[in-house]
Structure formats: C-alpha cells, structure tokens
Coordinates of C-alpha atoms in Angstrom, one line a residue:
M1 CA 9.9 -7.1 -17.6
I2 CA 10.3 -3.6 -16.2
A3 CA 11.0 -2.4 -19.7
L4 CA 7.9 -4.1 -21.0
Y5 CA 5.8 -2.5 -18.3
R6 CA 7.2 0.9 -19.0
R7 CA 6.4 0.6 -22.7
F8 CA 2.8 -0.6 -21.9
F9 CA 2.4 2.4 -19.5
A10 CA 3.8 4.9 -22.0
G11 CA 1.5 3.6 -24.7
L12 CA -1.7 4.1 -22.7
P13 CA -3.7 7.0 -24.0
V14 CA -4.3 10.1 -21.9
R15 CA -7.8 11.4 -22.2
A16 CA -8.7 15.0 -21.7
V17 CA -10.5 15.3 -18.3
A18 CA -11.9 18.4 -16.8
H19 CA -11.0 19.1 -13.1
D20 CA -11.8 21.8 -10.6
E21 CA -9.2 24.0 -8.9
H22 CA -9.2 21.9 -5.6
L23 CA -6.7 19.2 -6.7
H24 CA -6.3 17.9 -3.1
L25 CA -10.0 17.1 -3.0
L26 CA -12.0 14.7 -5.2
G27 CA -15.2 15.9 -6.8
A28 CA -18.3 13.8 -7.4
E29 CA -17.5 13.2 -11.1
E30 CA -13.9 12.3 -10.2
V31 CA -15.1 9.8 -7.6
R32 CA -17.5 8.3 -10.2
R33 CA -14.8 7.8 -12.8
I34 CA -12.5 6.2 -10.2
R35 CA -15.1 3.8 -9.0
D36 CA -15.9 2.8 -12.6
R37 CA -12.3 2.0 -13.3
H38 CA -12.0 0.2 -10.0
R39 CA -14.9 -2.1 -10.7
V40 CA -13.6 -3.0 -14.2
A41 CA -10.1 -3.7 -12.8
L42 CA -11.5 -6.0 -10.0
A43 CA -13.6 -7.9 -12.5
L44 CA -10.6 -8.4 -14.8
A45 CA -8.4 -9.6 -12.0
A46 CA -11.0 -12.1 -10.7
S47 CA -11.5 -13.3 -14.3
L48 CA -7.8 -14.0 -14.7
A49 CA -8.0 -16.5 -11.8
V50 CA -10.8 -18.4 -13.5
L51 CA -9.1 -18.4 -16.9
G52 CA -5.9 -19.6 -15.2
F53 CA -7.6 -22.6 -13.6
L54 CA -9.4 -23.5 -16.8
A55 CA -6.2 -23.2 -18.9
Y56 CA -4.4 -25.4 -16.4
Y57 CA -6.9 -28.2 -15.8
L58 CA -8.9 -28.6 -19.0
P59 CA -5.8 -29.7 -21.1
L60 CA -5.0 -32.2 -18.3
Y61 CA -8.4 -33.7 -18.6
A62 CA -8.6 -33.6 -22.4
W63 CA -5.0 -34.7 -23.2
P64 CA -3.5 -36.5 -20.2
E65 CA -1.0 -38.2 -22.5
A66 CA 0.6 -34.8 -23.3
F67 CA 1.7 -34.4 -19.7
P68 CA 4.1 -37.3 -18.9
S69 CA 5.6 -38.1 -15.6
V70 CA 9.0 -39.5 -14.6
H71 CA 9.6 -42.3 -12.1
L72 CA 11.9 -41.1 -9.4
V73 CA 13.6 -43.5 -7.0
I74 CA 16.1 -42.3 -4.3
D75 CA 17.1 -45.3 -2.3
A76 CA 19.1 -43.2 0.2
L77 CA 16.0 -41.3 1.2
G78 CA 13.5 -44.2 0.7
L79 CA 11.7 -42.3 -2.1
D80 CA 9.8 -44.0 -4.8
L81 CA 7.3 -41.6 -6.6
M82 CA 6.1 -40.3 -9.9
V83 CA 7.0 -36.7 -10.7
P84 CA 4.6 -35.0 -13.1
W85 CA 7.3 -32.8 -14.5
A86 CA 5.2 -31.7 -17.6
E87 CA 2.2 -30.7 -15.4
I88 CA 4.5 -28.7 -13.1
L89 CA 6.1 -26.8 -16.0
W90 CA 2.7 -26.1 -17.5
G91 CA 1.5 -24.7 -14.2
I92 CA 4.6 -22.5 -13.8
L93 CA 4.2 -21.1 -17.3
L94 CA 0.5 -20.3 -16.7
M95 CA 1.4 -18.7 -13.3
I96 CA 3.9 -16.4 -15.0
V97 CA 1.4 -15.4 -17.7
E98 CA -1.3 -14.8 -15.1
I99 CA 0.9 -12.6 -13.0
Y100 CA 2.0 -10.7 -16.0
C101 CA -1.6 -10.0 -17.1
L102 CA -2.5 -9.1 -13.6
V103 CA 0.3 -6.5 -13.4
L104 CA -0.9 -5.1 -16.8
V105 CA -4.4 -4.7 -15.4
N106 CA -3.0 -2.9 -12.3
I107 CA -0.9 -0.6 -14.6
W108 CA -3.9 0.3 -16.7
A109 CA -6.1 1.0 -13.7
V110 CA -3.5 3.1 -11.9
H111 CA -3.0 5.1 -15.1
E112 CA -6.7 5.7 -15.5
I113 CA -7.0 6.8 -11.8
A114 CA -4.0 9.2 -12.1
V115 CA -5.6 10.8 -15.2
A116 CA -9.1 10.9 -13.6
T117 CA -7.8 12.8 -10.5
G118 CA -5.7 15.3 -12.5
V119 CA -2.3 14.2 -11.1
M120 CA -1.2 13.2 -14.6
D121 CA -2.0 14.5 -18.0
A122 CA -0.4 14.5 -21.4
E123 CA 2.1 17.2 -20.4
T124 CA 3.1 15.7 -17.0
K125 CA 3.0 12.0 -17.8
A126 CA 6.7 12.0 -18.6
T127 CA 7.6 13.5 -15.2
R128 CA 5.0 11.9 -12.9
G129 CA 4.5 8.6 -14.7
E130 CA 7.4 6.8 -13.1
A131 CA 5.9 7.3 -9.6
M132 CA 2.6 6.0 -10.8
L133 CA 4.2 3.0 -12.4
A134 CA 6.0 2.3 -9.1
V135 CA 2.7 2.2 -7.3
A136 CA 1.2 -0.2 -9.9
L137 CA 4.3 -2.5 -9.5
E138 CA 4.1 -2.2 -5.7
V139 CA 7.7 -0.9 -5.5
K140 CA 8.6 0.5 -2.1
N141 CA 10.0 4.1 -2.1
T142 CA 13.0 4.0 0.3
D143 CA 14.3 7.5 -0.6
V144 CA 13.3 8.6 2.9
L145 CA 16.6 7.0 4.0
R146 CA 18.5 9.7 2.2
Y147 CA 17.2 12.2 4.8
G148 CA 18.2 10.0 7.7
I149 CA 14.7 8.7 8.6
D150 CA 14.6 5.0 9.5
P151 CA 11.2 3.3 9.8
Y152 CA 12.9 0.2 11.3
L153 CA 14.8 2.0 14.1
G154 CA 15.0 -0.4 17.1
M155 CA 12.9 -3.1 15.4
N156 CA 13.7 -6.9 15.4
K157 CA 14.1 -7.4 11.6
G158 CA 14.0 -11.2 11.9
L159 CA 10.4 -11.1 13.1
F160 CA 9.6 -8.7 10.3
V161 CA 11.0 -11.1 7.7
V162 CA 9.0 -14.1 9.1
W163 CA 5.8 -12.1 9.1
N164 CA 6.1 -11.1 5.5
L165 CA 6.9 -14.7 4.5
V166 CA 3.6 -15.9 6.2
L167 CA 1.7 -13.2 4.3
R168 CA 3.2 -14.3 1.0
L169 CA 2.2 -18.0 1.7
K170 CA -1.4 -17.2 2.8
G171 CA -2.9 -17.9 -0.7
F172 CA -1.2 -21.2 -1.0
L173 CA -2.1 -22.2 2.6
G174 CA -5.7 -21.1 2.2
N175 CA -6.2 -23.2 -0.9
K176 CA -4.7 -26.3 0.8
A177 CA -6.9 -25.8 3.8
L178 CA -10.1 -25.5 1.8
R179 CA -9.2 -28.5 -0.3
Y180 CA -8.7 -30.6 2.9
L181 CA -12.0 -29.3 4.3
V182 CA -13.9 -30.4 1.2
Q183 CA -12.2 -33.8 1.3
R184 CA -13.2 -34.3 4.9
L185 CA -16.8 -33.1 4.3
S186 CA -17.5 -35.0 1.1
G187 CA -15.4 -38.1 1.8
R188 CA -15.3 -40.6 -1.1
F189 CA -17.8 -38.5 -3.1
A190 CA -15.2 -35.8 -3.6
V191 CA -14.2 -36.3 -7.3
R192 CA -10.9 -35.0 -8.6
E193 CA -12.6 -32.2 -10.7
L194 CA -14.3 -30.8 -7.5
L195 CA -11.0 -30.8 -5.6
D196 CA -9.1 -29.3 -8.5
F197 CA -11.5 -26.4 -8.8
V198 CA -12.3 -25.8 -5.1
G199 CA -9.5 -23.2 -5.0
V200 CA -11.1 -21.0 -7.7
P201 CA -13.0 -18.7 -5.3
I202 CA -9.9 -18.3 -3.2
Y203 CA -7.7 -17.2 -6.0
M204 CA -10.4 -15.0 -7.5
G205 CA -10.6 -13.3 -4.1
I206 CA -6.8 -13.0 -3.8
N207 CA -6.5 -11.5 -7.3
A208 CA -9.3 -9.1 -6.7
Y209 CA -8.0 -8.1 -3.3
A210 CA -4.5 -7.6 -4.7
T211 CA -5.8 -5.3 -7.4
H212 CA -8.0 -3.5 -4.9
A213 CA -5.0 -2.9 -2.6
V214 CA -2.9 -1.5 -5.5
L215 CA -5.7 0.9 -6.7
R216 CA -6.4 2.0 -3.1
E217 CA -2.7 2.7 -2.7
A218 CA -2.7 4.6 -6.0
K219 CA -5.5 6.9 -4.9
V220 CA -3.8 7.4 -1.5
V221 CA -0.5 8.4 -3.2
I222 CA -2.2 10.7 -5.7
M223 CA -4.2 12.5 -3.0
G224 CA -1.1 12.6 -0.8
Q225 CA 0.9 14.4 -3.4
H226 CA -1.6 17.2 -3.7
L227 CA -2.2 17.3 0.1
V228 CA 1.4 17.5 1.1
D229 CA 2.0 20.3 -1.4
H230 CA -1.2 22.1 -0.2
L231 CA -0.3 21.9 3.5
T232 CA 3.4 22.5 3.5
H233 CA 3.0 25.8 1.5
R234 CA 0.7 27.0 4.4
L235 CA 3.5 26.6 6.9
P236 CA 5.4 29.8 7.9
A237 CA 8.8 30.5 6.5
D238 CA 10.2 31.3 9.9
L239 CA 9.0 28.0 11.6
V240 CA 12.6 26.8 12.2
P241 CA 14.6 29.6 13.8
D242 CA 17.2 27.4 15.5
P243 CA 18.8 23.9 15.4
E244 CA 16.5 22.7 18.3
A245 CA 13.4 23.5 16.3
A246 CA 14.9 21.7 13.3
S247 CA 15.7 18.7 15.5
L248 CA 12.2 18.6 16.8
L249 CA 10.7 18.5 13.3
F250 CA 13.2 15.8 12.3
D251 CA 12.2 13.7 15.3
T252 CA 8.5 14.2 14.5
L253 CA 9.1 12.7 11.1
Q254 CA 11.0 9.9 12.8
V255 CA 8.1 9.2 15.2
I256 CA 5.8 8.9 12.2
A257 CA 8.2 6.5 10.5
V258 CA 8.7 4.2 13.5
S259 CA 4.9 4.2 14.1
K260 CA 4.3 3.0 10.6
R261 CA 7.2 0.6 10.4
D262 CA 7.2 0.8 6.6
F263 CA 8.2 2.9 3.7
H264 CA 5.6 4.9 1.9
H265 CA 5.8 7.3 -1.0
N266 CA 3.6 10.0 0.8
H267 CA 5.9 9.9 3.9
F268 CA 8.8 10.5 1.6
L269 CA 7.1 13.4 0.0
L270 CA 6.3 14.9 3.5
T271 CA 9.9 14.4 4.6
Q272 CA 11.3 15.8 1.4
A273 CA 9.1 18.9 1.5
L274 CA 10.0 19.7 5.1
C275 CA 13.7 18.9 5.0
D276 CA 14.3 20.7 1.7
R277 CA 12.3 23.8 2.7
Y278 CA 13.8 24.2 6.2
E279 CA 17.2 22.6 5.4
I280 CA 16.8 19.9 8.1
Q281 CA 19.4 17.3 8.6
G282 CA 19.5 14.7 11.3
T283 CA 20.4 11.2 12.5
P284 CA 17.9 8.7 13.8
R285 CA 18.5 8.2 17.6
A286 CA 16.2 6.1 19.8
E287 CA 17.1 8.2 22.9
A288 CA 15.8 11.4 21.1
L289 CA 12.4 9.8 20.8
E290 CA 12.2 9.1 24.5
S291 CA 12.3 12.8 25.3
Y292 CA 10.1 13.7 22.4
A293 CA 6.9 14.4 24.3
G294 CA 8.5 16.8 26.7
R295 CA 10.2 18.7 23.9
V296 CA 6.9 19.1 22.0
R297 CA 5.1 20.4 25.1
A298 CA 7.9 22.9 25.7
A299 CA 8.1 24.1 22.1
E300 CA 6.8 27.5 20.9
P301 CA 3.1 27.5 20.1
A302 CA 3.5 27.7 16.3
L303 CA 6.1 24.9 16.3
R304 CA 4.0 22.8 18.7
R305 CA 0.9 23.1 16.5
T306 CA 3.0 22.2 13.4
C307 CA 4.3 19.0 15.1
I308 CA 0.7 18.0 16.1
L309 CA -0.4 18.6 12.5
L310 CA 2.5 16.6 11.1
L311 CA 1.9 13.7 13.5
V312 CA -1.8 13.4 12.5
L313 CA -0.9 13.9 8.8
G314 CA 1.7 11.2 9.0
F315 CA -0.7 8.8 10.6
V316 CA -3.3 9.2 7.8
L317 CA -1.1 9.8 4.7
D318 CA -0.8 6.1 3.9
G319 CA -4.5 5.6 4.2
Q320 CA -4.6 3.3 7.3
V321 CA -4.3 3.5 11.0
S322 CA -3.2 0.1 12.5
W323 CA -3.7 -1.1 16.0
R324 CA 0.0 -0.4 16.7
E325 CA -0.5 3.2 15.6
R326 CA -3.7 3.5 17.7
R327 CA -1.6 2.6 20.7
R328 CA 1.0 5.2 19.7
I329 CA -1.7 7.8 19.4
H330 CA -3.0 6.8 22.9
D331 CA 0.5 7.2 24.3
L332 CA 1.0 10.6 22.7
R333 CA -2.3 11.7 24.0
E334 CA -1.5 10.5 27.5
A335 CA 1.8 12.4 27.3
G336 CA 0.0 15.6 26.5
V337 CA 1.2 15.8 22.9
L338 CA -1.9 15.0 20.8
P339 CA -5.2 16.6 21.8
F340 CA -7.1 14.2 19.5
T341 CA -8.3 10.6 20.0
D342 CA -7.5 7.6 17.8
A343 CA -11.2 7.6 16.8
Q344 CA -10.9 11.1 15.5
I345 CA -7.7 10.3 13.6
K346 CA -9.3 7.2 12.1
G347 CA -12.2 9.3 11.0
W348 CA -9.9 11.8 9.3
C349 CA -8.1 8.9 7.6
R350 CA -11.4 7.7 6.1
D351 CA -12.1 11.3 4.9
F352 CA -8.7 11.4 3.3
T353 CA -9.1 8.0 1.5
R354 CA -12.5 9.1 0.2
G355 CA -11.0 12.2 -1.3
A356 CA -12.3 14.7 1.2
G357 CA -8.8 16.0 2.1
L358 CA -8.0 17.0 5.7
E359 CA -10.0 20.2 6.0
P360 CA -11.9 18.7 9.1
L361 CA -8.5 18.2 10.8
L362 CA -7.5 21.8 10.2
A363 CA -10.8 23.0 11.5
A364 CA -10.4 20.8 14.6
Q365 CA -6.9 22.1 15.2
E366 CA -8.1 25.7 14.9
A367 CA -10.9 25.0 17.4
E368 CA -8.4 23.4 19.8
D369 CA -6.2 26.5 19.5
A370 CA -9.2 28.8 20.2
A371 CA -10.1 26.8 23.3
I372 CA -6.6 27.1 24.6
V373 CA -6.5 30.8 24.0
A374 CA -9.9 31.2 25.7
A375 CA -8.8 29.3 28.7

C-alpha cells in the first residue's frame, strides 16, 4: 500500500504558485487557497461515508439471495445462530476501499497545501515530499529518540495503550449508541432501513473530522518547518559555552517532550536544529527535571531567555495546548521560569495555526526583557 501511496503522491502535479519572502507567515492569498482545498477535501471525505453506506446496504436490499448465511451450531458453548458470512465479507471489502480512498483524499489535500504554502515545489518535491506523505499517512516521527529525548519518560504506558484503544473504538461505539437510541425512541416503528442508515451522519462526521485533523496537522508541520529554521538562525553562536548550558538546553527539550507526551515532527525539527548546531548530547533523567526550574533561574540572561523561548515554542509547535500542558505552564510560572500565562500561550498557539507566526511572542519577550532591565 505504501508503494501505491508514494506513486499517487509522486504523480500529483505541482502548480507554479507565487509566494512572498516571509515563508514562516501565511499571506491572505495563501490562506484562501488552503481553505479552498480544505473545504473540497472535507466534502470528499464526508461523501465517501455516504457512498460506503449506499454501496453496502442497497445490494443487500436488492439482491438478498446473493448474500447467503451459514448455520453455526456449537453445542459446547450453547450457540445456535446464522452467520451472514457473505455480508460480512462485503462489508470488509467496502471498508478497505473506503479507507484507501480516504487516504488518497488526504494525500491530495496535503500535497496541495504544501504547494500552496511554498514548502514544496517541483524542485523540492523529491526531498520534502516524504515528510509531507508521512503527515498524510499519519505516521509518527520518532526520530527524536536518536537525540535521547523521550516523551514517555516516567509515564505509565499501560494506561496510554488503553486510552488509545478507546479512541479507536469511538466511531463504532457512537454508531451503536445512536442505533440503540433510535430503537428506544421509535419502538416498533423503527424499520430496518432507518436503523441501517442511522449511522450515516456519524461516519460522515468521523471521515470529515479525520481529514480535517490531517490537514490541520499538515499546515502545522509546514509552518513549523519554516518557523524553526527562522528562529534557530536568530540564536547566537556562543549560546552554549559549557556542558552545563548544553545540559540545560537538552533538559528544556525534554520538558517539552514530557509535557506533550507524544511524538511530533516539529519537535523533532526543533531538537535536531539545536542538538546539531550546538553539538548537544544527553540522556533523559527524571531527577534532572526536578531541579530544572532552579537551573533556569540561575542561568545567564541570554541562555535563560532562550530556554523561555524554546519552552513556549515547544508548547505551540504542534498546534495545540492541552489541559495537561496548561497545568505544566502554571507550574513553570509559579516556579519563576515562565513569565507568561497559559492564556497568552494559547493565544500564540492560535496565531501560529492561523499562519501568523510567533512575532507576537518575540515582541512580548522583548517587552519582558525591557521591563526587567528597567527595574
């Protein structure tokens, strides 16, 4: 399947699109093009759910004899039931086709957004296309582990697996719950056709939301690539004069990772940019994070400002600030590390996802530094 997806992605045409010099920001025309592709992709994803239901149920109604069942009796378990094996196989086949088509829609939309924002053109498609395809296929980038950063440091992985299983079952459980609700409300007037198609709106919404999440992630990754490059080049070359400074930057990246509890391509880019530029190496240690706040407060002003900038950047680079991260922000603020509130950081996150970059953050940090100097 991956080979087919790669061929489809490679065969998509790259249109010539004009861009301004501010690649880390989205202009009005770029925003318009992205929204157009976004709407088309959502409509296609929702339509696939409708077509899937029609393709499944209409043949069952029109040619029921074409879908035989087998009588299954298991005396040891006390089972005596009819298994609609042909109907089950038909459903599995259509599910595979629908998922494949939905992935193709996502690949097309991500490709269009990458071209619209200037992150990919005819010359750079060969080198940057793989990362964009990974976003469309929702492949996690775990390369940050190569630098010693562990997002799951100190986490109960069993609870994490259970939570992800519940999320994967939510569509199925939602359909069953709605079907039961309709049965209870309509009683004996609930005909089979009504019950069969009651799940259509749910699966339309699931398909549309899944595509929306992929496209939102694509825009975040695209903007993050430009932003990380833009900001890391503004950092001074002599920022890390000794091993202690290097250790503090490493632990800053580790704080970001454990706050997110997930892998993200933008966090890998940030980690790669800093570790390669300043030759940082480290090992994740939970005890190092316990003394992190005091080490930041005691650091040289330039290094302290950089740690603050990296923390905020890390919180917003994946395009969302969860309740767990808001609590982390509150704790860092109480510890005298962050001068900003969770509301401010959420606002900068919204600016970032809308393509406005993080210029407001840089302005706020400069104002904070000026206030400290004045005091």
